[in-house]
Amino acid sequence: MGASGLGVPCSVVLPSPVIPRAYCRPARTPWLSEAFNGPVRAGRWFTGATIVLLALNLRSAVGSVGVLLSAVTDDLGMSATTAGVLTTLPMVCFAVVGLSTGAIVRRLGLHRTTALALALVLVGLGTRAVADSTVAFLATSVLALGGAAMGNVVLPPLARTHFPDRVAGISALYGAALIASGTLSSSLSVPAAEAFGSWRVGVGLWSALALLALLPWLTLLSRDVRTSLAPTDRLPTGQVLRSPLTWALVVCFAAQSGGAYAQFGWFASIVVDAGTGPATAGALLGLLTGVGIPLTLCLPWLIARLGGTGVLPVAFGALTVAGWTGLVLAPSTAPALWAVLLGLGSGAFTWCLTMIGQRTRTTAGTTALSSLVQGPGYLVGGLVPFGTGALHDVTGSWTPPLVGLAALGVLIAVAGTLVDRSTPLEDRLVPTSRG
């Protein structure tokens, strides 16, 4: 495949088996101001903006419903059990659809799959806003979340394809956009619903953002990117699954995603039970989420200087352990400090996505690894918030579940160090499987 017209080659097979060191372990690369240089081109900026817009849509289906759940359940007559199913749908969809996205990309191409993901988000959010029954609301939620799941998987290969020399920079930008997506949708949906007197507005307004993101992707469909040029170029799933890198990333991703969803679901309840007021607890949760944005934007600088040493995953793990331990020992003494520590530890999420791109040499490798890591990672991680609540109910205390959550920080440090020091995925596969 020839030049894409976007400032980077669309070929998924690199022209030489000798890959620059920067693909395996980042050199000292300038910060985000140069994320699109090399050289700066209008097409390159345009593609980068479309990737960031994509990420900005991938948490709105979750954030907008979580804060309006009581209004939705009352209006639709939804039972508590059904509402519980609704809260678990994101992780289930991220896992199941995430596992199948690699095959969809191979069939449709990277750009068409991205456009399909945004179309599903658009249709799902739009129709969910007019759903008149519980079944319809759940079905349209699955559509929107399925599109978000596909978007999760295609982000790393998009970065690998269009910004092979700036994977960390573009990953930081879309990672910050992912965080902003959840923050904006959870903070603006309630005011919008109150302003118009209906939860449907708060849920449905995000479909306009999905439409805005979809339009530029439609212009890229004629210059699509395939993840394999021929059957012999494909990466056999069995070989990818046998790679130690794959499983180290699965463990690290599952640990950080499980801890993150436990934070979203239980942090406020933990500090409220310790004596903090509900309004303050909500502000602390916002602080926890917000501190992740500047850290994410600093990741290219950090990876350029510390990549390959294991320092970053150990730091993320240590911050996570410290945050949960603080909530065990002194939950009411310095809750803001524990929120900041947990928020900084959550930088492991964007770091994992960046490693998916930096520990592969090709678009095919990045797509395969992204799908096989995020699918099982979200599936296993989804058990953590459920287990946290169940353990609290059984023991009548937050201490046992918090100790378990702190242990996830140890897994992030150990598995993340293996990832950070690993060679690229394709180096461990037989030559004929490289794609």
Coordinates of C-alpha atoms in Angstrom, one line a residue:
M1 CA 0.0 0.0 0.0
G2 CA 1.4 3.4 -0.9
A3 CA 1.5 6.7 0.9
S4 CA -1.6 7.5 2.8
G5 CA -1.5 11.2 2.0
L6 CA -1.6 11.8 5.8
G7 CA 2.1 12.4 6.2
V8 CA 3.0 8.8 7.1
P9 CA 3.2 5.5 5.1
C10 CA 0.2 3.2 5.3
S11 CA 2.3 0.1 4.7
V12 CA 2.0 -2.2 7.7
V13 CA 5.3 -4.0 6.8
L14 CA 8.3 -1.9 7.8
P15 CA 10.9 -1.7 5.0
S16 CA 13.7 -3.2 7.0
P17 CA 13.9 -5.8 9.8
V18 CA 16.3 -3.4 11.5
I19 CA 14.1 -1.2 13.6
P20 CA 15.3 2.1 15.2
R21 CA 15.9 1.9 18.9
A22 CA 13.2 4.4 19.5
Y23 CA 10.5 1.8 18.6
C24 CA 11.7 -0.5 21.4
R25 CA 12.9 1.9 24.0
P26 CA 12.2 5.6 23.6
A27 CA 15.1 7.9 23.0
R28 CA 15.2 11.3 24.6
T29 CA 12.2 12.7 22.7
P30 CA 10.9 16.3 23.1
W31 CA 7.6 16.7 25.0
L32 CA 4.1 17.1 23.5
S33 CA 4.9 20.3 21.6
E34 CA 6.7 18.1 19.1
A35 CA 4.3 15.2 19.2
F36 CA 3.3 15.9 15.6
N37 CA 6.6 17.0 14.2
G38 CA 8.8 15.0 11.9
P39 CA 8.0 17.1 9.8
V40 CA 4.8 18.9 10.8
R41 CA 2.2 18.5 8.1
A42 CA -1.4 19.6 7.9
G43 CA -2.5 16.0 7.3
R44 CA -0.5 14.8 10.3
W45 CA -2.2 17.3 12.6
F46 CA -5.6 16.5 11.1
T47 CA -5.1 12.8 11.8
G48 CA -3.9 13.4 15.3
A49 CA -6.9 15.6 16.0
T50 CA -9.3 12.9 14.8
I51 CA -7.7 10.3 17.1
V52 CA -8.1 12.7 20.1
L53 CA -11.7 13.4 19.1
L54 CA -12.3 9.6 18.9
A55 CA -10.9 9.2 22.5
L56 CA -13.1 12.1 23.7
N57 CA -16.2 10.0 22.9
L58 CA -15.2 6.7 24.5
R59 CA -16.4 7.3 28.1
S60 CA -19.5 9.4 27.5
A61 CA -21.8 6.3 27.4
V62 CA -20.5 5.4 30.9
G63 CA -20.2 8.8 32.6
S64 CA -23.5 10.2 31.4
V65 CA -25.6 7.4 32.8
G66 CA -23.8 6.9 36.1
V67 CA -24.8 10.3 37.4
L68 CA -28.4 10.1 36.1
L69 CA -29.0 6.5 37.1
S70 CA -31.7 7.2 39.7
A71 CA -33.7 9.4 37.3
V72 CA -33.4 6.8 34.6
T73 CA -34.5 3.9 36.8
D74 CA -37.5 5.9 38.2
D75 CA -38.7 7.0 34.8
L76 CA -38.4 3.5 33.2
G77 CA -39.5 1.5 36.2
M78 CA -36.1 -0.3 36.3
S79 CA -35.6 -2.7 39.1
A80 CA -32.5 -2.6 41.3
T81 CA -31.3 -5.8 39.8
T82 CA -31.6 -4.4 36.3
A83 CA -29.8 -1.2 37.4
G84 CA -27.0 -3.4 38.7
V85 CA -26.8 -5.1 35.3
L86 CA -26.5 -1.7 33.7
T87 CA -23.6 -0.7 35.8
T88 CA -21.7 -3.9 34.8
L89 CA -22.4 -3.5 31.1
P90 CA -19.3 -1.3 30.4
M91 CA -16.8 -3.9 31.5
V92 CA -18.7 -6.8 29.8
C93 CA -18.9 -4.9 26.5
F94 CA -15.3 -3.7 26.7
A95 CA -14.2 -7.3 27.3
V96 CA -16.4 -9.2 24.8
V97 CA -16.3 -6.7 21.9
G98 CA -12.7 -5.9 22.6
L99 CA -11.7 -9.5 21.9
S100 CA -13.5 -9.5 18.6
T101 CA -12.2 -6.1 17.4
G102 CA -9.0 -7.4 16.0
A103 CA -10.8 -9.7 13.6
I104 CA -13.1 -6.8 12.6
V105 CA -10.0 -4.6 11.8
R106 CA -8.5 -7.3 9.7
R107 CA -11.7 -7.5 7.7
L108 CA -12.7 -3.9 7.4
G109 CA -9.5 -2.0 7.8
L110 CA -8.4 0.3 10.6
H111 CA -10.2 3.5 9.5
R112 CA -13.5 1.8 8.6
T113 CA -13.5 0.1 12.0
T114 CA -12.9 3.4 13.7
A115 CA -15.8 5.0 11.8
L116 CA -18.0 2.0 12.6
A117 CA -17.1 2.4 16.3
L118 CA -18.1 6.1 16.3
A119 CA -21.3 5.3 14.3
L120 CA -22.3 2.8 17.0
V121 CA -21.6 5.3 19.7
L122 CA -23.7 7.9 17.8
V123 CA -26.6 5.6 17.2
G124 CA -26.5 4.1 20.7
L125 CA -26.4 7.4 22.5
G126 CA -29.1 8.9 20.3
T127 CA -31.6 6.1 20.5
R128 CA -30.9 5.5 24.2
A129 CA -32.1 9.1 24.9
V130 CA -35.6 8.2 23.4
A131 CA -35.8 4.6 24.8
D132 CA -39.2 4.0 26.4
S133 CA -38.6 0.7 28.1
T134 CA -35.9 -1.0 30.1
V135 CA -35.2 -3.5 27.3
A136 CA -34.7 -0.7 24.8
F137 CA -32.5 1.2 27.1
L138 CA -30.2 -1.8 27.8
A139 CA -30.1 -2.7 24.1
T140 CA -29.1 0.8 23.0
S141 CA -26.6 1.0 25.8
V142 CA -25.0 -2.2 24.4
L143 CA -24.7 -0.5 21.0
A144 CA -23.0 2.6 22.5
L145 CA -20.7 0.6 24.8
G146 CA -19.8 -1.8 21.9
G147 CA -18.7 1.1 19.8
A148 CA -16.7 2.5 22.7
A149 CA -15.1 -0.9 23.2
M150 CA -14.0 -1.0 19.5
G151 CA -12.6 2.5 19.9
N152 CA -10.6 1.4 22.9
V153 CA -8.8 -1.3 20.9
V154 CA -8.1 0.7 17.7
L155 CA -6.5 3.6 19.6
P156 CA -3.0 2.0 20.0
P157 CA -2.8 0.7 16.3
L158 CA -3.9 4.1 15.1
A159 CA -1.0 5.6 17.1
R160 CA 1.4 3.0 15.8
T161 CA 0.3 3.5 12.2
H162 CA 0.2 7.2 11.9
F163 CA 2.7 8.3 14.5
P164 CA 5.4 5.5 14.6
D165 CA 8.0 8.0 15.7
R166 CA 5.7 9.7 18.3
V167 CA 3.8 6.8 19.9
A168 CA 4.2 8.2 23.4
G169 CA 3.2 11.7 22.4
I170 CA -0.1 10.8 20.7
S171 CA -0.8 8.2 23.4
A172 CA -0.6 10.9 26.0
L173 CA -3.0 13.1 24.1
Y174 CA -5.6 10.4 23.6
G175 CA -5.1 9.2 27.2
A176 CA -5.9 12.6 28.5
A177 CA -8.9 12.8 26.2
L178 CA -10.2 9.5 27.6
I179 CA -10.0 10.9 31.1
A180 CA -11.6 14.1 30.0
S181 CA -14.4 12.1 28.3
G182 CA -15.4 10.5 31.6
T183 CA -14.9 13.7 33.6
L184 CA -16.9 15.9 31.2
S185 CA -19.8 13.5 30.7
S186 CA -20.2 12.9 34.5
S187 CA -20.0 16.6 35.4
L188 CA -22.1 18.1 32.6
S189 CA -24.9 15.6 32.1
V190 CA -26.8 16.5 35.3
P191 CA -26.7 20.3 34.7
A192 CA -28.0 19.7 31.2
A193 CA -30.7 17.4 32.4
E194 CA -31.8 19.9 35.0
A195 CA -31.7 22.8 32.6
F196 CA -34.1 21.0 30.2
G197 CA -36.1 19.1 32.8
S198 CA -35.3 15.6 31.5
W199 CA -32.6 13.0 31.9
R200 CA -32.9 12.2 28.2
V201 CA -31.2 15.5 27.3
G202 CA -28.3 14.7 29.7
V203 CA -27.9 11.2 28.1
G204 CA -28.5 12.2 24.5
L205 CA -26.5 15.4 24.1
W206 CA -23.3 13.4 23.8
S207 CA -24.4 11.9 20.5
A208 CA -23.7 15.4 19.0
L209 CA -20.0 15.0 20.0
A210 CA -20.0 11.5 18.4
L211 CA -21.3 13.0 15.2
L212 CA -18.6 15.7 15.3
A213 CA -15.9 13.0 15.7
L214 CA -17.4 10.7 13.0
L215 CA -17.4 13.3 10.2
P216 CA -13.6 13.7 9.8
W217 CA -13.2 9.9 9.9
L218 CA -15.5 9.6 6.9
T219 CA -12.9 11.5 4.8
L220 CA -10.3 9.0 5.7
L221 CA -12.1 5.9 4.5
S222 CA -10.7 5.9 1.0
R223 CA -7.2 5.8 2.5
D224 CA -7.7 2.9 4.9
V225 CA -5.1 0.9 6.6
R226 CA -5.2 -2.9 6.7
T227 CA -3.5 -4.7 9.5
S228 CA -2.3 -7.5 7.2
L229 CA -1.7 -7.6 3.5
A230 CA -2.1 -11.3 3.0
P231 CA -3.0 -14.4 5.2
T232 CA 0.7 -15.2 5.6
D233 CA 1.3 -11.7 7.0
R234 CA -1.1 -12.2 9.9
L235 CA 0.0 -12.8 13.4
P236 CA -1.3 -16.1 14.6
T237 CA -3.4 -15.7 17.7
G238 CA -1.8 -18.7 19.4
Q239 CA 1.7 -17.3 19.0
V240 CA 0.6 -13.9 20.4
L241 CA -1.0 -15.7 23.4
R242 CA 2.1 -17.7 24.1
S243 CA 4.2 -14.5 24.4
P244 CA 5.2 -13.5 27.9
L245 CA 4.8 -9.9 26.9
T246 CA 1.1 -10.5 26.2
W247 CA 0.3 -12.0 29.6
A248 CA 2.4 -9.5 31.5
L249 CA 0.3 -6.7 29.8
V250 CA -2.9 -8.6 30.5
V251 CA -2.0 -8.8 34.3
C252 CA -0.9 -5.1 34.4
F253 CA -4.0 -3.9 32.4
A254 CA -6.4 -6.0 34.5
A255 CA -4.9 -4.8 37.8
Q256 CA -5.1 -1.1 36.8
S257 CA -8.6 -1.3 35.2
G258 CA -10.0 -3.2 38.2
G259 CA -8.5 -0.8 40.6
A260 CA -9.8 2.2 38.6
Y261 CA -13.4 0.9 38.4
A262 CA -13.2 0.2 42.2
Q263 CA -12.2 3.8 42.7
F264 CA -15.1 5.1 40.6
G265 CA -17.6 2.8 42.3
W266 CA -16.5 2.8 46.0
F267 CA -14.1 5.6 46.8
A268 CA -16.9 8.1 47.7
S269 CA -18.6 5.5 49.9
I270 CA -15.3 4.7 51.7
V271 CA -14.6 8.3 52.6
V272 CA -18.3 9.0 53.5
D273 CA -18.3 6.0 55.9
A274 CA -15.1 7.5 57.4
G275 CA -17.0 10.8 58.2
T276 CA -16.6 12.9 55.1
G277 CA -19.7 14.7 53.8
P278 CA -21.2 13.5 50.5
A279 CA -20.5 16.7 48.6
T280 CA -16.8 16.6 49.7
A281 CA -16.6 13.0 48.8
G282 CA -17.8 13.9 45.3
A283 CA -15.2 16.6 45.0
L284 CA -12.5 14.2 46.2
L285 CA -13.5 11.8 43.5
G286 CA -13.2 14.6 40.9
L287 CA -9.8 15.4 42.3
L288 CA -8.7 11.8 42.0
T289 CA -9.8 11.7 38.3
G290 CA -8.5 15.2 37.5
V291 CA -4.9 14.7 38.6
G292 CA -4.5 12.0 36.1
I293 CA -4.7 14.4 33.2
P294 CA -1.5 16.4 33.8
L295 CA 0.4 13.2 34.6
T296 CA -0.8 11.6 31.4
L297 CA 0.4 14.6 29.4
C298 CA 3.8 14.3 31.0
L299 CA 4.1 10.6 30.1
P300 CA 6.1 11.2 26.8
W301 CA 8.7 13.1 28.8
L302 CA 8.8 10.4 31.5
I303 CA 9.0 7.5 29.1
A304 CA 11.7 9.2 27.1
R305 CA 13.9 9.4 30.2
L306 CA 12.8 6.3 32.3
G307 CA 11.5 3.9 29.6
G308 CA 12.9 0.4 29.8
T309 CA 14.1 0.8 33.4
G310 CA 11.0 -0.4 35.2
V311 CA 10.9 2.8 37.2
L312 CA 7.5 4.0 35.9
P313 CA 5.5 0.8 36.6
V314 CA 7.1 0.5 40.0
A315 CA 6.2 4.1 40.7
F316 CA 2.6 3.6 39.6
G317 CA 2.3 0.5 41.7
A318 CA 3.8 2.2 44.8
L319 CA 1.5 5.2 44.5
T320 CA -1.5 2.9 44.2
V321 CA -0.4 0.9 47.3
A322 CA 0.2 4.1 49.2
G323 CA -3.2 5.5 48.3
W324 CA -5.2 2.5 49.4
T325 CA -3.0 2.0 52.5
G326 CA -3.7 5.6 53.5
L327 CA -7.5 4.9 53.3
V328 CA -7.0 1.9 55.6
L329 CA -4.9 3.6 58.2
A330 CA -6.2 7.2 58.2
P331 CA -9.3 7.5 55.9
S332 CA -10.5 10.8 57.5
T333 CA -7.1 12.4 58.2
A334 CA -6.0 13.2 54.7
P335 CA -8.5 12.0 52.2
A336 CA -7.3 14.5 49.6
L337 CA -3.8 13.1 49.8
W338 CA -5.0 9.6 49.3
A339 CA -7.1 10.8 46.3
V340 CA -4.1 12.4 44.7
L341 CA -1.9 9.3 45.2
L342 CA -4.5 7.1 43.7
G343 CA -5.1 9.5 40.8
L344 CA -1.3 9.5 40.1
G345 CA -1.2 5.7 40.3
S346 CA -3.9 5.6 37.7
G347 CA -1.4 6.9 35.1
A348 CA -0.7 3.1 34.7
F349 CA -3.7 3.1 32.3
T350 CA -2.3 5.4 29.6
W351 CA 1.1 3.8 30.2
C352 CA -0.3 0.4 29.4
L353 CA -1.9 1.7 26.2
T354 CA 1.4 3.3 25.2
M355 CA 3.3 0.1 25.8
I356 CA 1.0 -1.8 23.5
G357 CA 2.2 0.6 20.7
Q358 CA 5.8 0.7 21.7
R359 CA 6.3 -3.0 22.3
T360 CA 5.2 -3.9 18.8
R361 CA 6.8 -3.1 15.4
T362 CA 3.8 -3.2 13.1
T363 CA 0.1 -2.3 12.9
A364 CA -0.9 -5.9 12.8
G365 CA 1.1 -6.6 15.9
T366 CA -0.4 -3.6 17.7
T367 CA -3.9 -4.5 16.8
A368 CA -3.5 -8.2 17.9
L369 CA -1.9 -7.2 21.2
S370 CA -4.4 -4.4 21.9
S371 CA -7.4 -6.8 21.3
L372 CA -5.9 -9.7 23.3
V373 CA -4.8 -7.5 26.2
Q374 CA -7.9 -5.3 26.6
G375 CA -10.5 -8.1 26.2
P376 CA -9.3 -10.3 29.0
G377 CA -8.0 -7.3 31.0
Y378 CA -11.4 -5.7 31.2
L379 CA -13.1 -9.0 31.8
V380 CA -10.9 -9.8 34.8
G381 CA -10.8 -6.2 36.0
G382 CA -14.6 -6.1 36.0
L383 CA -14.6 -8.6 38.8
V384 CA -12.7 -6.3 41.1
P385 CA -15.4 -3.7 41.9
F386 CA -17.9 -6.5 42.4
G387 CA -15.5 -8.3 44.7
T388 CA -14.8 -5.1 46.6
G389 CA -18.5 -4.6 47.5
A390 CA -19.0 -8.3 48.2
L391 CA -16.0 -8.5 50.6
H392 CA -17.2 -5.4 52.4
D393 CA -20.7 -6.9 52.8
V394 CA -19.3 -10.1 54.2
T395 CA -16.8 -8.6 56.6
G396 CA -18.6 -5.4 57.5
S397 CA -15.4 -3.5 57.1
W398 CA -13.5 -1.7 54.3
T399 CA -10.1 -3.0 55.5
P400 CA -10.1 -6.4 53.8
P401 CA -11.1 -5.1 50.3
L402 CA -8.7 -2.1 50.6
V403 CA -5.9 -4.5 51.4
G404 CA -6.8 -6.5 48.3
L405 CA -6.9 -3.3 46.2
A406 CA -3.5 -2.4 47.5
A407 CA -2.2 -5.8 46.4
L408 CA -3.2 -4.8 42.8
G409 CA -0.5 -2.1 43.0
V410 CA 2.1 -4.8 43.6
L411 CA 0.8 -6.6 40.4
I412 CA 1.1 -3.4 38.4
A413 CA 4.7 -3.0 39.6
V414 CA 5.8 -6.6 38.9
A415 CA 4.0 -7.2 35.6
G416 CA 4.7 -3.6 34.4
T417 CA 8.4 -4.1 34.9
L418 CA 8.3 -7.2 32.7
V419 CA 6.5 -5.2 30.0
D420 CA 8.9 -2.2 30.3
R421 CA 12.0 -4.4 29.9
S422 CA 10.5 -6.6 27.2
T423 CA 11.6 -6.8 23.6
P424 CA 9.0 -6.1 20.9
L425 CA 6.3 -8.7 20.4
E426 CA 7.3 -9.7 16.8
D427 CA 10.8 -10.5 17.9
R428 CA 9.6 -13.6 19.7
L429 CA 7.4 -14.8 16.8
V430 CA 8.5 -16.9 13.8
P431 CA 9.5 -14.7 10.8
T432 CA 6.6 -15.8 8.6
S433 CA 4.1 -14.4 11.2
R434 CA 5.3 -10.8 11.0
G435 CA 2.7 -8.5 9.6

